[in-house]
Short mmCIF file of C-alpha atoms in Angstrom, two decimals:
data_model
loop_
_atom_site.label_atom_id
_atom_site.label_comp_id
_atom_site.label_asym_id
_atom_site.label_seq_id
_atom_site.Cartn_x
_atom_site.Cartn_y
_atom_site.Cartn_z
CA UNK A 28 0.00 0.00 0.00
CA UNK A 29 1.17 3.54 -0.59
CA UNK A 30 2.31 5.63 2.28
CA UNK A 31 -0.68 7.95 1.85
CA UNK A 32 -3.54 7.84 -0.55
CA UNK A 33 -7.13 8.73 -1.17
CA UNK A 34 -9.28 5.66 -0.73
CA UNK A 35 -12.87 4.64 0.02
CA UNK A 36 -12.82 6.33 3.43
CA UNK A 37 -12.06 9.80 2.03
CA UNK A 38 -13.68 9.81 -1.42
CA UNK A 39 -17.34 9.88 -2.40
CA UNK A 40 -18.78 6.80 -4.16
CA UNK A 41 -19.28 8.90 -7.32
CA UNK A 42 -15.63 10.00 -7.33
CA UNK A 43 -14.49 6.41 -6.93
CA UNK A 44 -16.70 5.26 -9.82
CA UNK A 45 -15.39 7.97 -12.13
CA UNK A 46 -11.79 7.17 -11.19
CA UNK A 47 -12.36 3.47 -11.91
CA UNK A 48 -13.95 4.35 -15.26
CA UNK A 49 -10.90 6.43 -16.19
CA UNK A 50 -8.60 3.52 -15.33
CA UNK A 51 -10.83 1.13 -17.29
CA UNK A 52 -10.65 3.45 -20.32
CA UNK A 53 -6.91 2.81 -20.36
CA UNK A 54 -7.67 -0.91 -20.40
CA UNK A 55 -10.01 -0.25 -23.34
CA UNK A 56 -7.16 1.38 -25.25
CA UNK A 57 -4.75 -1.42 -24.39
CA UNK A 58 -7.26 -4.09 -25.40
CA UNK A 59 -7.77 -2.29 -28.69
CA UNK A 60 -4.07 -1.92 -29.50
CA UNK A 61 -3.26 -5.49 -28.49
CA UNK A 62 -6.11 -7.37 -30.16
CA UNK A 63 -6.98 -5.36 -33.27
CA UNK A 64 -3.98 -6.82 -35.10
CA UNK A 65 -5.51 -10.29 -34.80
CA UNK A 66 -8.63 -9.34 -36.72
CA UNK A 67 -6.57 -7.42 -39.29
CA UNK A 68 -3.86 -10.05 -39.72
CA UNK A 69 -4.53 -10.66 -43.44
CA UNK A 70 -4.65 -6.90 -44.06
CA UNK A 71 -1.33 -6.38 -42.29
CA UNK A 72 0.23 -9.25 -44.22
CA UNK A 73 -1.01 -8.00 -47.57
CA UNK A 74 0.15 -4.40 -46.99
CA UNK A 75 3.47 -4.97 -45.21
CA UNK A 76 4.51 -8.23 -46.96
CA UNK A 77 3.00 -7.83 -50.45
CA UNK A 78 5.48 -10.04 -52.29
CA UNK A 79 5.15 -12.98 -49.90
CA UNK A 80 1.38 -12.57 -49.66
CA UNK A 81 1.02 -12.77 -53.44
CA UNK A 82 2.81 -16.12 -53.62
CA UNK A 83 2.14 -17.73 -50.21
CA UNK A 84 -0.71 -16.12 -48.20
CA UNK A 85 -0.49 -18.64 -45.34
CA UNK A 86 3.22 -17.96 -44.88
CA UNK A 87 2.59 -14.21 -45.01
CA UNK A 88 -0.14 -14.49 -42.37
CA UNK A 89 2.19 -16.53 -40.18
CA UNK A 90 4.97 -13.93 -40.54
CA UNK A 91 2.53 -11.09 -39.84
CA UNK A 92 1.79 -12.93 -36.59
CA UNK A 93 5.26 -11.80 -35.50
CA UNK A 94 3.73 -8.35 -34.93
CA UNK A 95 1.54 -9.91 -32.24
CA UNK A 96 4.46 -11.79 -30.76
CA UNK A 97 6.59 -8.61 -30.75
CA UNK A 98 3.90 -6.79 -28.79
CA UNK A 99 3.65 -9.65 -26.33
CA UNK A 100 7.41 -9.73 -25.82
CA UNK A 101 7.40 -5.98 -25.22
CA UNK A 102 4.94 -6.51 -22.38
CA UNK A 103 7.15 -9.23 -20.92
CA UNK A 104 10.19 -6.93 -20.92
CA UNK A 105 8.48 -3.71 -19.91
CA UNK A 106 6.21 -4.87 -17.09
CA UNK A 107 8.78 -5.94 -14.48
CA UNK A 108 11.38 -3.37 -15.55
CA UNK A 109 9.12 -0.33 -15.29
CA UNK A 110 7.21 -1.56 -12.25
CA UNK A 111 10.35 -2.29 -10.24
CA UNK A 112 12.19 0.86 -11.27
CA UNK A 113 9.23 3.18 -10.66
CA UNK A 114 7.67 1.63 -7.54
CA UNK A 115 8.43 4.81 -5.56
CA UNK A 116 6.83 7.12 -8.11
CA UNK A 117 3.45 8.68 -7.28
CA UNK A 118 1.03 6.33 -8.96
CA UNK A 119 -1.02 8.91 -10.85
CA UNK A 120 2.08 10.53 -12.37
CA UNK A 121 3.39 7.13 -13.39
CA UNK A 122 0.09 6.28 -15.09
CA UNK A 123 0.19 9.55 -17.02
CA UNK A 124 3.75 8.90 -18.21
CA UNK A 125 2.76 5.44 -19.38
CA UNK A 126 -0.26 6.79 -21.26
CA UNK A 127 1.88 9.38 -23.02
CA UNK A 128 4.23 6.59 -24.13
CA UNK A 129 1.27 4.54 -25.39
CA UNK A 130 0.00 7.46 -27.45
CA UNK A 131 3.29 8.28 -29.16
CA UNK A 132 4.32 4.69 -29.89
CA UNK A 133 0.90 3.82 -31.33
CA UNK A 134 1.12 6.80 -33.68
CA UNK A 135 4.53 5.50 -34.76
CA UNK A 136 3.02 2.05 -35.42
CA UNK A 137 0.47 3.66 -37.73
CA UNK A 138 2.91 5.81 -39.68
CA UNK A 139 6.08 3.73 -40.17
CA UNK A 140 6.33 2.34 -43.71
CA UNK A 141 8.04 -1.07 -43.52
CA UNK A 142 7.35 -4.38 -41.76
CA UNK A 143 10.58 -4.33 -39.75
CA UNK A 144 9.97 -0.80 -38.49
CA UNK A 145 6.38 -1.57 -37.54
CA UNK A 146 7.64 -4.68 -35.75
CA UNK A 147 9.96 -2.52 -33.61
CA UNK A 148 7.20 0.02 -33.00
CA UNK A 149 4.84 -2.70 -31.75
CA UNK A 150 7.52 -3.90 -29.32
CA UNK A 151 8.04 -0.36 -27.99
CA UNK A 152 4.29 0.27 -27.78
CA UNK A 153 3.94 -2.76 -25.52
CA UNK A 154 6.54 -1.72 -22.92
CA UNK A 155 4.05 0.29 -20.76
CA UNK A 156 1.29 -2.36 -20.97
CA UNK A 157 1.99 -4.48 -17.91
CA UNK A 158 3.10 -1.57 -15.75
CA UNK A 159 -0.12 0.32 -16.54
CA UNK A 160 -2.35 -2.61 -15.62
CA UNK A 161 -0.25 -3.38 -12.55
CA UNK A 162 -0.29 0.15 -11.14
CA UNK A 163 -3.92 0.71 -12.15
CA UNK A 164 -4.87 -2.53 -10.37
CA UNK A 165 -3.16 -1.35 -7.18
CA UNK A 166 -4.95 2.00 -7.38
CA UNK A 167 -8.29 0.27 -8.00
CA UNK A 168 -7.77 -2.20 -5.15
CA UNK A 169 -7.02 0.70 -2.80
CA UNK A 170 -10.11 2.59 -3.99
CA UNK A 171 -12.36 -0.46 -3.57
CA UNK A 172 -11.16 -1.22 -0.04
CA UNK A 173 -10.52 -4.47 1.89
CA UNK A 174 -12.18 -7.67 0.71
CA UNK A 175 -12.75 -6.37 -2.81
CA UNK A 176 -9.26 -6.58 -4.33
CA UNK A 177 -10.14 -9.02 -7.10
CA UNK A 178 -13.21 -7.02 -8.04
CA UNK A 179 -11.05 -3.90 -8.29
CA UNK A 180 -8.64 -5.75 -10.56
CA UNK A 181 -11.57 -7.03 -12.64
CA UNK A 182 -12.96 -3.51 -13.03
CA UNK A 183 -9.66 -2.30 -14.49
CA UNK A 184 -9.50 -5.35 -16.75
CA UNK A 185 -13.11 -4.78 -17.80
CA UNK A 186 -11.87 -2.02 -20.10
CA UNK A 187 -9.80 -4.60 -21.94
CA UNK A 188 -12.68 -7.07 -22.22
CA UNK A 189 -15.20 -4.41 -23.28
CA UNK A 190 -12.71 -3.39 -25.96
CA UNK A 191 -13.20 -6.85 -27.37
CA UNK A 192 -16.96 -6.32 -27.50
CA UNK A 193 -17.01 -2.81 -28.95
CA UNK A 194 -13.58 -1.39 -29.74
CA UNK A 195 -11.84 -4.27 -31.49
CA UNK A 196 -14.75 -5.22 -33.80
CA UNK A 197 -15.43 -1.59 -34.77
CA UNK A 198 -11.76 -0.77 -35.26
CA UNK A 199 -11.29 -4.02 -37.20
CA UNK A 200 -14.18 -3.07 -39.49
CA UNK A 201 -12.67 0.40 -39.87
CA UNK A 202 -9.31 -1.13 -40.75
CA UNK A 203 -10.86 -3.46 -43.32
CA UNK A 204 -12.65 -0.56 -45.04
CA UNK A 205 -10.18 2.32 -44.73
CA UNK A 206 -6.82 0.64 -44.02
CA UNK A 207 -5.16 -0.78 -40.93
CA UNK A 208 -3.13 2.41 -40.34
CA UNK A 209 -6.31 4.38 -39.68
CA UNK A 210 -7.18 1.81 -37.02
CA UNK A 211 -4.00 2.49 -35.08
CA UNK A 212 -4.52 6.25 -35.27
CA UNK A 213 -7.93 5.73 -33.68
CA UNK A 214 -6.30 3.68 -30.92
CA UNK A 215 -3.78 6.48 -30.34
CA UNK A 216 -6.71 8.90 -29.92
CA UNK A 217 -8.19 6.58 -27.26
CA UNK A 218 -4.93 6.72 -25.31
CA UNK A 219 -4.85 10.51 -25.57
CA UNK A 220 -8.42 10.66 -24.20
CA UNK A 221 -7.42 8.34 -21.36
CA UNK A 222 -4.54 10.65 -20.46
CA UNK A 223 -7.03 13.49 -20.00
CA UNK A 224 -9.46 11.31 -18.03
CA UNK A 225 -6.79 10.00 -15.63
CA UNK A 226 -5.35 13.49 -15.14
CA UNK A 227 -8.81 14.81 -14.29
CA UNK A 228 -10.51 12.00 -12.38
CA UNK A 229 -7.98 9.73 -10.65
CA UNK A 230 -6.98 10.91 -7.14
CA UNK A 231 -3.37 11.25 -6.10
CA UNK A 232 -1.73 8.19 -4.60
CA UNK A 233 1.83 8.00 -3.35
CA UNK A 234 4.12 5.24 -4.44
CA UNK A 235 5.79 2.98 -1.89
CA UNK A 236 8.53 5.12 -0.29
CA UNK A 237 10.27 2.01 1.03
CA UNK A 238 10.40 0.22 -2.31
CA UNK A 239 13.70 -0.40 -4.03
CA UNK A 240 14.60 -2.25 -7.17
CA UNK A 241 16.08 -4.97 -4.98
CA UNK A 242 13.02 -5.33 -2.76
CA UNK A 243 10.70 -5.53 -5.76
CA UNK A 244 12.89 -8.08 -7.54
CA UNK A 245 12.83 -10.22 -4.41
CA UNK A 246 9.55 -11.61 -5.74
CA UNK A 247 11.57 -13.70 -8.20
CA UNK A 248 13.09 -15.59 -5.27
CA UNK A 249 9.74 -17.12 -4.32
CA UNK A 250 8.80 -20.46 -5.81
CA UNK A 251 5.06 -19.81 -5.71
CA UNK A 252 5.54 -16.61 -7.73
CA UNK A 253 7.18 -18.68 -10.46
CA UNK A 254 4.31 -21.17 -10.35
CA UNK A 255 1.78 -18.35 -10.80
CA UNK A 256 3.79 -16.86 -13.67
CA UNK A 257 4.03 -20.22 -15.46
CA UNK A 258 0.30 -20.78 -15.06
CA UNK A 259 -0.39 -17.50 -16.82
CA UNK A 260 2.36 -17.88 -19.41
CA UNK A 261 1.50 -21.41 -20.51
CA UNK A 262 -2.16 -21.77 -19.61
CA UNK A 263 -3.15 -18.53 -21.31
CA UNK A 264 -1.57 -19.67 -24.55
CA UNK A 265 -4.84 -21.47 -25.26
CA UNK A 266 -6.66 -18.18 -25.80
CA UNK A 267 -4.00 -16.62 -27.98
CA UNK A 268 -3.44 -19.66 -30.16
CA UNK A 269 -7.10 -19.24 -31.15
CA UNK A 270 -7.35 -15.44 -31.13
CA UNK A 271 -4.25 -14.81 -33.25
CA UNK A 272 -5.62 -16.83 -36.17
CA UNK A 273 -9.32 -16.13 -35.68
CA UNK A 274 -9.66 -14.23 -38.98
CA UNK A 275 -8.38 -17.09 -41.19
CA UNK A 276 -10.24 -19.61 -38.96
CA UNK A 277 -13.50 -17.80 -39.69
CA UNK A 278 -12.84 -17.45 -43.42
CA UNK A 279 -10.95 -20.64 -44.31
CA UNK A 280 -12.45 -23.21 -41.90
CA UNK A 281 -16.00 -22.00 -41.21
CA UNK A 282 -16.26 -20.55 -44.71
CA UNK A 283 -17.61 -17.12 -43.78
CA UNK A 284 -16.61 -13.85 -45.45
CA UNK A 285 -14.29 -11.20 -44.06
CA UNK A 286 -17.31 -9.21 -42.90
CA UNK A 287 -18.07 -11.93 -40.33
CA UNK A 288 -14.74 -11.47 -38.55
CA UNK A 289 -15.80 -8.38 -36.54
CA UNK A 290 -18.99 -10.20 -35.46
CA UNK A 291 -16.98 -13.17 -34.23
CA UNK A 292 -14.72 -10.75 -32.36
CA UNK A 293 -17.84 -9.33 -30.66
CA UNK A 294 -18.76 -12.83 -29.51
CA UNK A 295 -15.27 -13.37 -28.09
CA UNK A 296 -15.42 -9.98 -26.40
CA UNK A 297 -18.79 -10.66 -24.78
CA UNK A 298 -17.40 -13.93 -23.44
CA UNK A 299 -14.30 -12.15 -22.11
CA UNK A 300 -16.38 -9.44 -20.40
CA UNK A 301 -18.69 -11.92 -18.68
CA UNK A 302 -15.79 -14.17 -17.70
CA UNK A 303 -13.75 -11.29 -16.30
CA UNK A 304 -16.54 -10.01 -14.05
CA UNK A 305 -17.44 -13.51 -12.90
CA UNK A 306 -13.78 -14.34 -12.27
CA UNK A 307 -13.30 -11.17 -10.19
CA UNK A 308 -16.28 -11.94 -7.98
CA UNK A 309 -15.40 -15.62 -7.58
CA UNK A 310 -11.71 -14.93 -6.86
CA UNK A 311 -12.67 -12.81 -3.84
CA UNK A 312 -14.40 -15.98 -2.60
CA UNK A 313 -11.65 -18.50 -3.50
CA UNK A 314 -8.74 -18.06 -5.88
CA UNK A 315 -8.05 -21.80 -5.97
CA UNK A 316 -11.57 -22.91 -6.86
CA UNK A 317 -11.89 -20.13 -9.42
CA UNK A 318 -8.74 -21.25 -11.24
CA UNK A 319 -9.85 -24.88 -11.30
CA UNK A 320 -13.30 -23.90 -12.59
CA UNK A 321 -12.15 -21.75 -15.46
CA UNK A 322 -9.37 -24.10 -16.57
CA UNK A 323 -12.01 -26.84 -16.78
CA UNK A 324 -14.21 -24.63 -18.96
CA UNK A 325 -11.20 -23.73 -21.12
CA UNK A 326 -10.36 -27.38 -21.84
CA UNK A 327 -13.94 -28.21 -22.80
CA UNK A 328 -14.26 -25.08 -24.95
CA UNK A 329 -11.04 -25.68 -26.92
CA UNK A 330 -11.93 -29.32 -27.53
CA UNK A 331 -15.40 -28.37 -28.73
CA UNK A 332 -14.06 -25.60 -30.97
CA UNK A 333 -11.47 -27.86 -32.59
CA UNK A 334 -14.14 -30.47 -33.39
CA UNK A 335 -16.89 -28.14 -34.57
CA UNK A 336 -15.30 -24.97 -36.02
CA UNK A 337 -16.56 -25.94 -39.49
CA UNK A 338 -20.09 -25.02 -38.38
CA UNK A 339 -21.23 -21.51 -37.45
CA UNK A 340 -22.82 -22.55 -34.11
CA UNK A 341 -19.72 -24.55 -33.18
CA UNK A 342 -17.47 -21.61 -33.99
CA UNK A 343 -19.53 -19.06 -32.05
CA UNK A 344 -20.10 -21.19 -28.96
CA UNK A 345 -16.47 -22.27 -28.93
CA UNK A 346 -14.92 -18.81 -29.17
CA UNK A 347 -17.40 -17.42 -26.63
CA UNK A 348 -16.43 -20.03 -24.04
CA UNK A 349 -12.70 -19.73 -24.77
CA UNK A 350 -12.90 -15.97 -24.20
CA UNK A 351 -14.98 -16.37 -21.03
CA UNK A 352 -12.70 -19.00 -19.51
CA UNK A 353 -9.49 -17.11 -20.25
CA UNK A 354 -10.78 -13.83 -18.85
CA UNK A 355 -12.18 -15.57 -15.79
CA UNK A 356 -8.68 -16.80 -15.03
CA UNK A 357 -7.05 -13.37 -15.33
CA UNK A 358 -8.22 -11.68 -12.06
CA UNK A 359 -7.66 -14.93 -10.18
CA UNK A 360 -4.05 -15.21 -11.38
CA UNK A 361 -3.53 -11.50 -10.69
CA UNK A 362 -4.78 -11.91 -7.12
CA UNK A 363 -2.70 -15.04 -6.63
CA UNK A 364 0.44 -13.17 -7.68
CA UNK A 365 -0.35 -10.31 -5.30
CA UNK A 366 -0.88 -12.86 -2.51
CA UNK A 367 2.36 -14.76 -2.97
CA UNK A 368 4.61 -11.76 -3.62
CA UNK A 369 4.19 -10.16 -0.15
CA UNK A 370 5.82 -6.73 -0.11
CA UNK A 371 6.79 -6.74 -3.82
CA UNK A 372 3.32 -5.54 -4.79
CA UNK A 373 4.15 -3.24 -7.72
CA UNK A 374 6.14 -5.79 -9.65
CA UNK A 375 3.72 -8.60 -8.79
CA UNK A 376 0.75 -6.67 -10.11
CA UNK A 377 2.61 -6.02 -13.37
CA UNK A 378 4.10 -9.49 -13.72
CA UNK A 379 0.70 -11.02 -14.37
CA UNK A 380 0.61 -9.21 -17.69
CA UNK A 381 4.13 -10.31 -18.52
CA UNK A 382 3.00 -13.88 -17.93
CA UNK A 383 -0.17 -13.53 -19.96
CA UNK A 384 1.76 -12.03 -22.84
CA UNK A 385 4.29 -14.85 -22.78
CA UNK A 386 1.16 -16.89 -23.39
CA UNK A 387 0.27 -14.47 -26.19
CA UNK A 388 3.68 -14.86 -27.82
CA UNK A 389 3.75 -18.62 -27.24
CA UNK A 390 0.27 -19.22 -28.62
CA UNK A 391 0.88 -16.98 -31.65
CA UNK A 392 4.29 -18.55 -32.36
CA UNK A 393 3.27 -22.20 -31.99
CA UNK A 394 0.08 -21.56 -33.92
CA UNK A 395 2.13 -19.98 -36.69
CA UNK A 396 4.44 -22.99 -36.77
CA UNK A 397 1.63 -25.47 -37.41
CA UNK A 398 -0.08 -23.15 -39.91
CA UNK A 399 3.15 -22.60 -41.84
CA UNK A 400 3.71 -26.38 -41.80
CA UNK A 401 0.44 -26.84 -43.66
CA UNK A 402 -1.75 -28.30 -40.91
CA UNK A 403 -4.47 -25.72 -41.39
CA UNK A 404 -6.16 -23.20 -39.11
CA UNK A 405 -7.75 -25.72 -36.72
CA UNK A 406 -4.28 -26.88 -35.68
CA UNK A 407 -3.64 -23.80 -33.47
CA UNK A 408 -6.76 -24.71 -31.46
CA UNK A 409 -5.23 -28.11 -30.66
CA UNK A 410 -1.99 -26.34 -29.71
CA UNK A 411 -4.02 -24.15 -27.36
CA UNK A 412 -5.60 -27.22 -25.77
CA UNK A 413 -2.19 -28.69 -25.02
CA UNK A 414 -0.99 -25.44 -23.45
CA UNK A 415 -4.11 -25.20 -21.28
CA UNK A 416 -3.66 -28.76 -20.03
CA UNK A 417 -0.15 -27.84 -18.89
CA UNK A 418 -1.58 -24.73 -17.20
CA UNK A 419 -4.08 -26.84 -15.27
CA UNK A 420 -1.36 -29.26 -14.15
CA UNK A 421 0.71 -26.31 -12.88
CA UNK A 422 -2.33 -25.03 -10.99
CA UNK A 423 -2.75 -28.40 -9.29
CA UNK A 424 0.96 -28.33 -8.45
CA UNK A 425 0.98 -24.87 -6.86
CA UNK A 426 -1.95 -25.59 -4.55
CA UNK A 427 -0.58 -29.00 -3.59
CA UNK A 428 2.63 -27.21 -2.64
CA UNK A 429 0.54 -24.89 -0.46
CA UNK A 430 -0.86 -27.87 1.41
CA UNK A 431 2.57 -29.43 1.81
CA UNK A 432 4.02 -26.22 3.20
CA UNK A 433 1.04 -25.69 5.49
CA UNK A 434 1.49 -29.15 7.00
CA UNK A 435 5.17 -28.40 7.56
CA UNK A 436 4.33 -25.07 9.25
CA UNK A 437 5.97 -22.93 6.57
CA UNK A 438 2.88 -20.96 5.49
CA UNK A 439 0.49 -18.40 6.91
CA UNK A 440 -3.14 -17.74 5.96
CA UNK A 441 -3.66 -14.84 3.57
CA UNK A 442 -7.14 -13.89 2.43
CA UNK A 443 -9.10 -16.97 1.37
CA UNK A 444 -6.09 -19.06 0.43
CA UNK A 445 -2.78 -20.10 1.91
CA UNK A 446 0.47 -18.70 0.57
CA UNK A 447 4.11 -19.50 0.79
CA UNK A 448 6.18 -17.36 3.11
CA UNK A 449 9.50 -18.97 2.43
CA UNK A 450 11.71 -16.29 0.87
CA UNK A 451 14.65 -17.62 -1.07
CA UNK A 452 16.05 -14.15 -1.66
#
């Protein structure tokens, strides 16, 4: 917690709601910039890789998927680095700096002429991603008050999921009709609007005056932190193996036209929004049970999608449930990381997004491998299923370790679950 801050005891309910909406608007912008490339993948490939696209469209689509992987890797690098280095910064000022960086780098993504330059710009644009969500989650948790941490996290993440209902489909349609570069300029305008909203509506909160780079990095010395990171990094690959190649899945496997892609993205977004809100509420009850529940739904959804994507109902039900299950996991994993990290709160809150974007990069990369090898666009769904199975096994492992440590007297109760207090640092 910050040394001093405005929270639920000093702010009116209306002020808290407006502050949370401003933070969620940032999530809306991030969801738009991260996911719009997936719906516009063929457009990006055709414009930035015209020669390859003319002779081998599948290979061009797979190479264009590197733009998604580059963004994901930028999140992985930026989240812990910025969060650890800036843990002492006043939180509102840090959020504003991150939003300014989002705005400028997204404009660069829209204007640079060549594939390699756009690839670099997408990496740079991703650097503030995890730190923004991490710091915004801490601010939201403080505003919500005790016992509502996961719901505060879910409210910030709701901007990202709502982006998948409204922003991504609309911006995808805009990109298909006017060019993908216009889409990124619209996203940059969203970030600029968020800068104004955060500056106006979010109350001041101090950073942690006792935080140091070393104290924040101490989180990496805890085994349960690594378990939580691996669960997000591998288990979340199931969503991104599907989402990255959703446009060609819709067109090549289900046989629908390009105009159906935004509608399918709406279905995914609705699933993500419902799953996120449900996951936030359930995680305040039990993180462990919530993770088991949504991993179970994820496995069933991916299996059903792989077997029935040729039909419109199978496609729509499958992508809805995949989106819901993945987003239901997100606030639970975020809360788990905050639980097991102890005093390294800033970096823990940001690390969740590093982990999820390792899943993004992993799902996009492995999906691209099987597509480029000629196995078709259902193959990434099977890849996603395998990644989610590993995520579930890691979840079983982390909570079994909790029980083992509890029996040996090496853990203390924390919230609704039990966490490791062994510190290997």
